[in-house]
Amino acid sequence: MPSGERIGLRGRVGAALGAVAGALAALPMRLLDGPMQACQRLIGAGRMPYVFLVPNFVVFGLFVFLPIAINIVFSVTGGPALFPSERPYVGAGQYAYLFDCGSYLDPNSCREDHFWRGVANTAKFVLFQVSAMVLFSLVTALVLNMKIRGRGFFRAVYFFPVLLSPVVVALIWKWILQRDGLLNAAITTLGGQKVLFFIDPSWAMFWAVFVSVWAHMGFYTLILLAGLQAIPADLYEAAEMDATPRWRVFRRITLPLLWPNMIVVIVLALIKGVQTFDEVFVLTGGGPGTATLMVVQYIYETAFANQVQNFGLAAAASVVLGLVLFLLTLAQLALARRKES
Amino acid sequence: MRLFKPLMLALLSAAAIWGPARAETATIRMTWYSDGNEGEVMADLLKRFEEQNKDVKVVLDQVPFKAINENLPVQVASGQGPDIARVVDIGGLSRYYLDMRPHLKDAAYWEQNFGPFLEWMRPAGDTQSIPGFMTQLTVTGPFVNKTLFDQAKVPMPGAKATWEDWAKATKEVAAKVQVPFPIALDRSGHRFYSLAMSQGTKVFGANGEPEVVDEGFKRAAQLVYDWHASGVMSKELWGSVSGTAYRGANDEFKNAQVVLYLSGSWQTSQFDKTVGNAFDWIVVPNPCGPGGCSSMPGGAALVAFKSTQHPKEVARLMDYLASEPVLSEFYSRTLFVPGHLGLAKKGVAYPSASPQAAAALKTFTASASEISPLAYRTQGYTNSRIIFNAVISRLGQAIAGETTLDEAYKRITSDVAQQIAERAKK
């Protein structure tokens, strides 16, 4: 049989299957047709968009706005009871307790010093993590944008850790870094002394940042790579014809045109950094002492791990964290709008 | 229409036959954690119970220890908890317990055999209720790697040796045989109190309210702090994590990296299995101090929750599990110190235990008789875990170098007061 006829037969079968699938898909639509027309007659065509928005509003309301509202209610109540109706109203007491400080720069002077240690550690973590993330993502994206051998392979390799669960990532690194881990085995093989990374505050913070960058860098590299590939090639050709030095090309062409993507990377990394919990919690447990205790871990421990589960205080801390994240999101939106204009 | 009537008749008949049978089967959920083989043993006992009681099905949910402390309280507070659970914060959850007396076969048997421990399970002011029984009585005590002492040719301190004697000896051993942990102490407030009791802490003030930081407490805290500074203890347990996180040194002990490991009787079964013939280990009596040689009692209780839909069946199951022959088998197979007064008096045989484990259990049982009334009172105090957790968290910070000991003392006092006040808010 000639190939043209075979394709013709396949095409006919495909068209028939498509028609059946289309008819099946149209069936529920037809079922909805009547009620929709009735609804339109009742409320008018102008209000119909709201009907289509209702399902989303319900989902958002139930899973986003309602929990936020419950959280705010919890933050103005006290005691160990779980149900809001059983919790005594304490007004702004939980917030007053959180913010009762001699100096916000000295956690020791605060009544709830663990919260402020968490704030200070999170700020430190975000500063180092975001800087390292942007720098390494940019360098990796620039390298992966070059015409190098095995480019596809390397792009996959750098993205692979993003697919792993944060707990798995932290456990793998914990095994590498512990007293009898791989790294110490290598150090002792080379004649060095074992290093107890998790009892030294500086090392613990360093590894918390390192592991976080290692795990998430692939995602940000991808954003920057997309930005790099969107830069028109003729700009580089013109620069080449003018014999412009590489560094100048990077500074005058690449960086300005990549800046919108950089803003996205910085803001996203910032928001994710503030929310950090699982990786650091599994890797260091917040220690040594409270050297890597982050705000989210503080909230979790206050609400669930302490003997008296202080839901009110944890809720107040999470409202404060939520406000910080809200401000960061507003900043992202403002920057994105500026990019559009 | 012709088919409708026969179909309805068939459905109704099926409902008539199966409906009552299904309604008669009560499903009981039991939440359980294990340190050793007790989960297997309990599963075995429950299977036998189900064979004798066809109308009851028991689902055993085996969970990590952390879930018992962190998830279970939220579950029971929301009314979504299991019917029965094995708990360690025995007093802390007392307001959720079911008083099984109306459904028990013989409440007097329970009073007679679990009496002192029932007090741990009752809310303040309650002197009557029977919510459960002890699946094990635990006693804190030091496991010592005897092989390391032999290799180092250092004499082991004697029966009434002090903590300082042990610190000196273990440090010498560790230096000679090159192991990193002369002494390891579980990162647990309960274990710290084993040391603090021997240093003479009083825990409670004259008014009966907790006064945690006293001279005895300070002596114990100073010892732990100094041991970390001098290398007798490694910061890997107390200094490496934050907050109230528990850290044990089981793996380090099994790998012969610890000379003396202060833990408790619940580890016996595990070490018996995992250490095997790798080295000789023994349990020695609790070291002494100016306050005596008392260890800390403790344990896990199997309790029923009042949110259960099947109180009668729950009580029947508890009657079965707490009966002398069943409980004797449970203690015997799990190598647990009995929390049943009758069995403790008669003695439990441990045929599956190796000579090392049998000797360890003998030492723990002897230590149990030396436990001071204050240690029992501390363990049974409703807010004891608030105290224990404040101690771990703040002492941990001092050990890690974040605060001084004096700052830690102030924080422990304020943390305990704040949490007790929070718990009292209604």
XYZ file of N, CA and C in Angstrom, chain A residues 181-270:
270
model
N 30.929 11.895 58.129
C 30.393 12.023 56.776
C 31.479 11.988 55.710
N 31.010 12.120 54.459
C 31.921 12.024 53.308
C 33.005 13.100 53.323
N 32.584 14.312 53.664
C 33.556 15.413 53.607
C 34.670 15.219 54.637
N 34.271 14.815 55.853
C 35.294 14.576 56.877
C 36.165 13.380 56.530
N 35.581 12.394 55.855
C 36.379 11.245 55.411
C 37.446 11.716 54.427
N 37.029 12.617 53.519
C 37.988 13.152 52.537
C 39.063 13.971 53.234
N 38.624 14.788 54.196
C 39.589 15.647 54.914
C 40.622 14.785 55.654
N 40.146 13.737 56.349
C 41.093 12.906 57.111
C 41.984 12.084 56.174
N 41.426 11.681 55.022
C 42.256 10.953 54.048
C 43.418 11.827 53.574
N 43.121 13.128 53.457
C 44.171 14.053 53.002
C 45.081 14.499 54.149
N 44.846 13.911 55.331
C 45.734 14.205 56.463
C 45.234 15.293 57.386
N 44.037 15.794 57.142
C 43.517 16.869 57.987
C 42.763 16.349 59.205
N 42.275 17.275 60.019
C 41.489 16.938 61.216
C 40.005 17.052 60.876
N 39.189 16.205 61.524
C 37.751 16.291 61.304
C 37.229 17.663 61.733
N 36.296 18.181 60.962
C 35.688 19.471 61.315
C 34.226 19.206 61.709
N 33.836 19.694 62.894
C 32.447 19.510 63.332
C 31.651 20.738 62.880
N 31.138 20.635 61.645
C 30.510 21.794 61.014
C 29.286 22.301 61.773
N 28.557 21.374 62.404
C 27.283 21.785 62.987
C 27.384 22.278 64.432
N 28.594 22.368 64.966
C 28.668 22.971 66.304
C 29.341 24.341 66.247
N 29.675 24.765 65.041
C 30.269 26.087 64.870
C 29.225 26.979 64.174
N 28.792 28.075 64.823
C 27.725 28.906 64.246
C 28.028 29.393 62.818
N 29.286 29.786 62.568
C 29.608 30.323 61.240
C 29.531 29.238 60.183
N 30.084 28.064 60.500
C 30.020 26.956 59.550
C 28.564 26.536 59.301
N 27.778 26.494 60.378
C 26.385 26.058 60.229
C 25.634 26.999 59.294
N 25.833 28.312 59.468
C 25.151 29.279 58.591
C 25.688 29.169 57.161
N 27.012 28.981 57.043
C 27.598 28.845 55.712
C 26.954 27.676 54.964
N 26.855 26.532 55.636
C 26.307 25.356 54.952
C 24.811 25.488 54.696
N 24.113 26.184 55.582
C 22.681 26.405 55.350
C 22.495 27.196 54.052
N 23.323 28.240 53.887
C 23.246 29.066 52.671
C 23.685 28.247 51.459
N 24.789 27.536 51.616
C 25.346 26.760 50.501
C 24.327 25.743 49.980
N 23.744 24.993 50.896
C 22.809 23.935 50.493
C 21.578 24.548 49.825
N 21.122 25.654 50.357
C 19.956 26.318 49.779
C 20.268 26.794 48.352
N 21.446 27.387 48.171
C 21.837 27.857 46.840
C 21.960 26.660 45.894
N 22.593 25.598 46.366
C 22.784 24.386 45.540
C 21.426 23.826 45.087
N 20.475 23.847 46.008
C 19.192 23.210 45.706
C 18.326 24.041 44.768
N 18.416 25.369 44.851
C 17.461 26.198 44.100
C 18.070 26.947 42.919
N 19.389 26.877 42.807
C 20.055 27.669 41.781
C 19.542 27.357 40.374
N 19.246 26.109 40.115
C 18.810 25.680 38.786
C 17.591 26.432 38.303
N 16.667 26.691 39.208
C 15.425 27.374 38.859
C 15.715 28.809 38.405
N 16.568 29.503 39.183
C 16.873 30.903 38.860
C 17.775 30.985 37.620
N 18.623 29.979 37.449
C 19.474 29.930 36.260
C 18.590 29.871 35.014
N 17.514 29.094 35.112
C 16.605 28.931 33.977
C 15.951 30.266 33.615
N 15.564 31.035 34.632
C 14.934 32.343 34.376
C 15.928 33.264 33.669
N 17.168 33.244 34.168
C 18.184 34.126 33.576
C 18.565 33.654 32.172
N 18.592 32.345 31.995
C 18.928 31.788 30.685
C 17.878 32.217 29.650
N 16.624 32.203 30.050
C 15.555 32.635 29.147
C 15.760 34.102 28.785
N 16.162 34.897 29.791
C 16.417 36.316 29.535
C 17.584 36.508 28.582
N 18.620 35.723 28.779
C 19.813 35.848 27.916
C 19.480 35.492 26.473
N 18.636 34.477 26.314
C 18.311 34.044 24.962
C 17.369 35.009 24.254
N 16.738 35.887 25.044
C 15.823 36.866 24.443
C 16.565 38.123 23.972
N 17.842 38.226 24.327
C 18.599 39.415 23.896
C 18.915 39.263 22.403
N 18.563 40.274 21.597
C 18.780 40.148 20.143
C 20.259 39.913 19.812
N 20.508 38.943 18.941
C 21.887 38.572 18.600
C 22.590 39.694 17.844
N 21.808 40.535 17.099
C 22.470 41.576 16.296
C 23.206 42.603 17.158
N 22.764 42.754 18.408
C 23.474 43.680 19.304
C 24.898 43.177 19.553
N 25.003 41.863 19.790
C 26.328 41.272 20.023
C 27.179 41.333 18.753
N 26.495 41.121 17.594
C 27.242 41.174 16.319
C 27.805 42.573 16.096
N 26.972 43.588 16.394
C 27.439 44.971 16.223
C 28.625 45.255 17.139
N 28.526 44.765 18.381
C 29.618 44.973 19.339
C 30.884 44.277 18.865
N 30.705 43.098 18.283
C 31.860 42.344 17.790
C 32.543 43.095 16.650
N 31.700 43.675 15.770
C 32.254 44.431 14.638
C 33.031 45.652 15.116
N 32.560 46.224 16.253
C 33.260 47.375 16.821
C 34.435 46.963 17.710
N 34.690 45.659 17.791
C 35.773 45.102 18.638
C 35.626 45.538 20.093
N 34.388 45.551 20.577
C 34.147 45.950 21.974
C 34.672 44.861 22.912
N 35.395 45.231 23.975
C 35.876 44.197 24.912
C 34.696 43.467 25.557
N 34.959 42.191 25.928
C 33.888 41.329 26.476
C 33.218 41.916 27.713
N 34.064 42.425 28.588
C 33.537 42.969 29.847
C 32.570 44.126 29.574
N 32.930 44.949 28.577
C 32.095 46.101 28.208
C 30.777 45.621 27.593
N 30.881 44.548 26.790
C 29.666 43.976 26.197
C 28.730 43.514 27.309
N 29.320 42.860 28.284
C 28.513 42.351 29.402
C 27.846 43.510 30.158
N 28.655 44.560 30.418
C 28.165 45.667 31.227
C 27.150 46.538 30.476
N 27.392 46.725 29.162
C 26.567 47.670 28.406
C 25.390 46.999 27.675
N 25.526 45.711 27.364
C 24.431 45.052 26.626
C 23.732 43.998 27.499
N 24.522 43.001 27.931
C 23.904 41.870 28.638
C 23.193 42.309 29.913
N 23.913 42.963 30.786
C 23.356 43.300 32.102
C 22.110 44.190 32.014
N 22.139 45.295 31.238
C 20.910 46.127 31.177
C 19.716 45.373 30.602
N 19.963 44.545 29.583
C 18.832 43.847 28.966
C 18.354 42.664 29.817
N 19.238 42.198 30.676
C 18.871 41.071 31.547
C 18.260 41.584 32.860
N 18.344 42.869 33.077
C 17.950 43.432 34.372
C 16.514 43.058 34.799
N 15.522 43.111 33.892
C 14.161 42.721 34.314
C 14.123 41.293 34.875
N 14.851 40.392 34.233
C 14.892 39.004 34.749
C 15.624 38.940 36.085
N 16.659 39.777 36.211
C 17.408 39.810 37.466
C 16.500 40.262 38.608
N 15.661 41.251 38.320
C 14.733 41.752 39.351
C 13.810 40.615 39.804
N 13.297 39.865 38.832
C 12.411 38.747 39.170
C 13.156 37.749 40.057
N 14.389 37.441 39.657
C 15.188 36.471 40.428
C 15.435 36.992 41.842
N 15.807 38.260 41.956
C 16.115 38.825 43.287
C 14.872 38.780 44.181
N 13.742 39.223 43.636
C 12.535 39.289 44.476
C 12.046 37.880 44.849
N 12.053 36.975 43.869
C 11.601 35.607 44.172
C 12.517 34.942 45.201
N 13.832 35.129 45.018
C 14.793 34.524 45.956
C 14.624 35.122 47.346
N 14.334 36.425 47.375
C 14.132 37.122 48.646
C 12.915 36.547 49.384
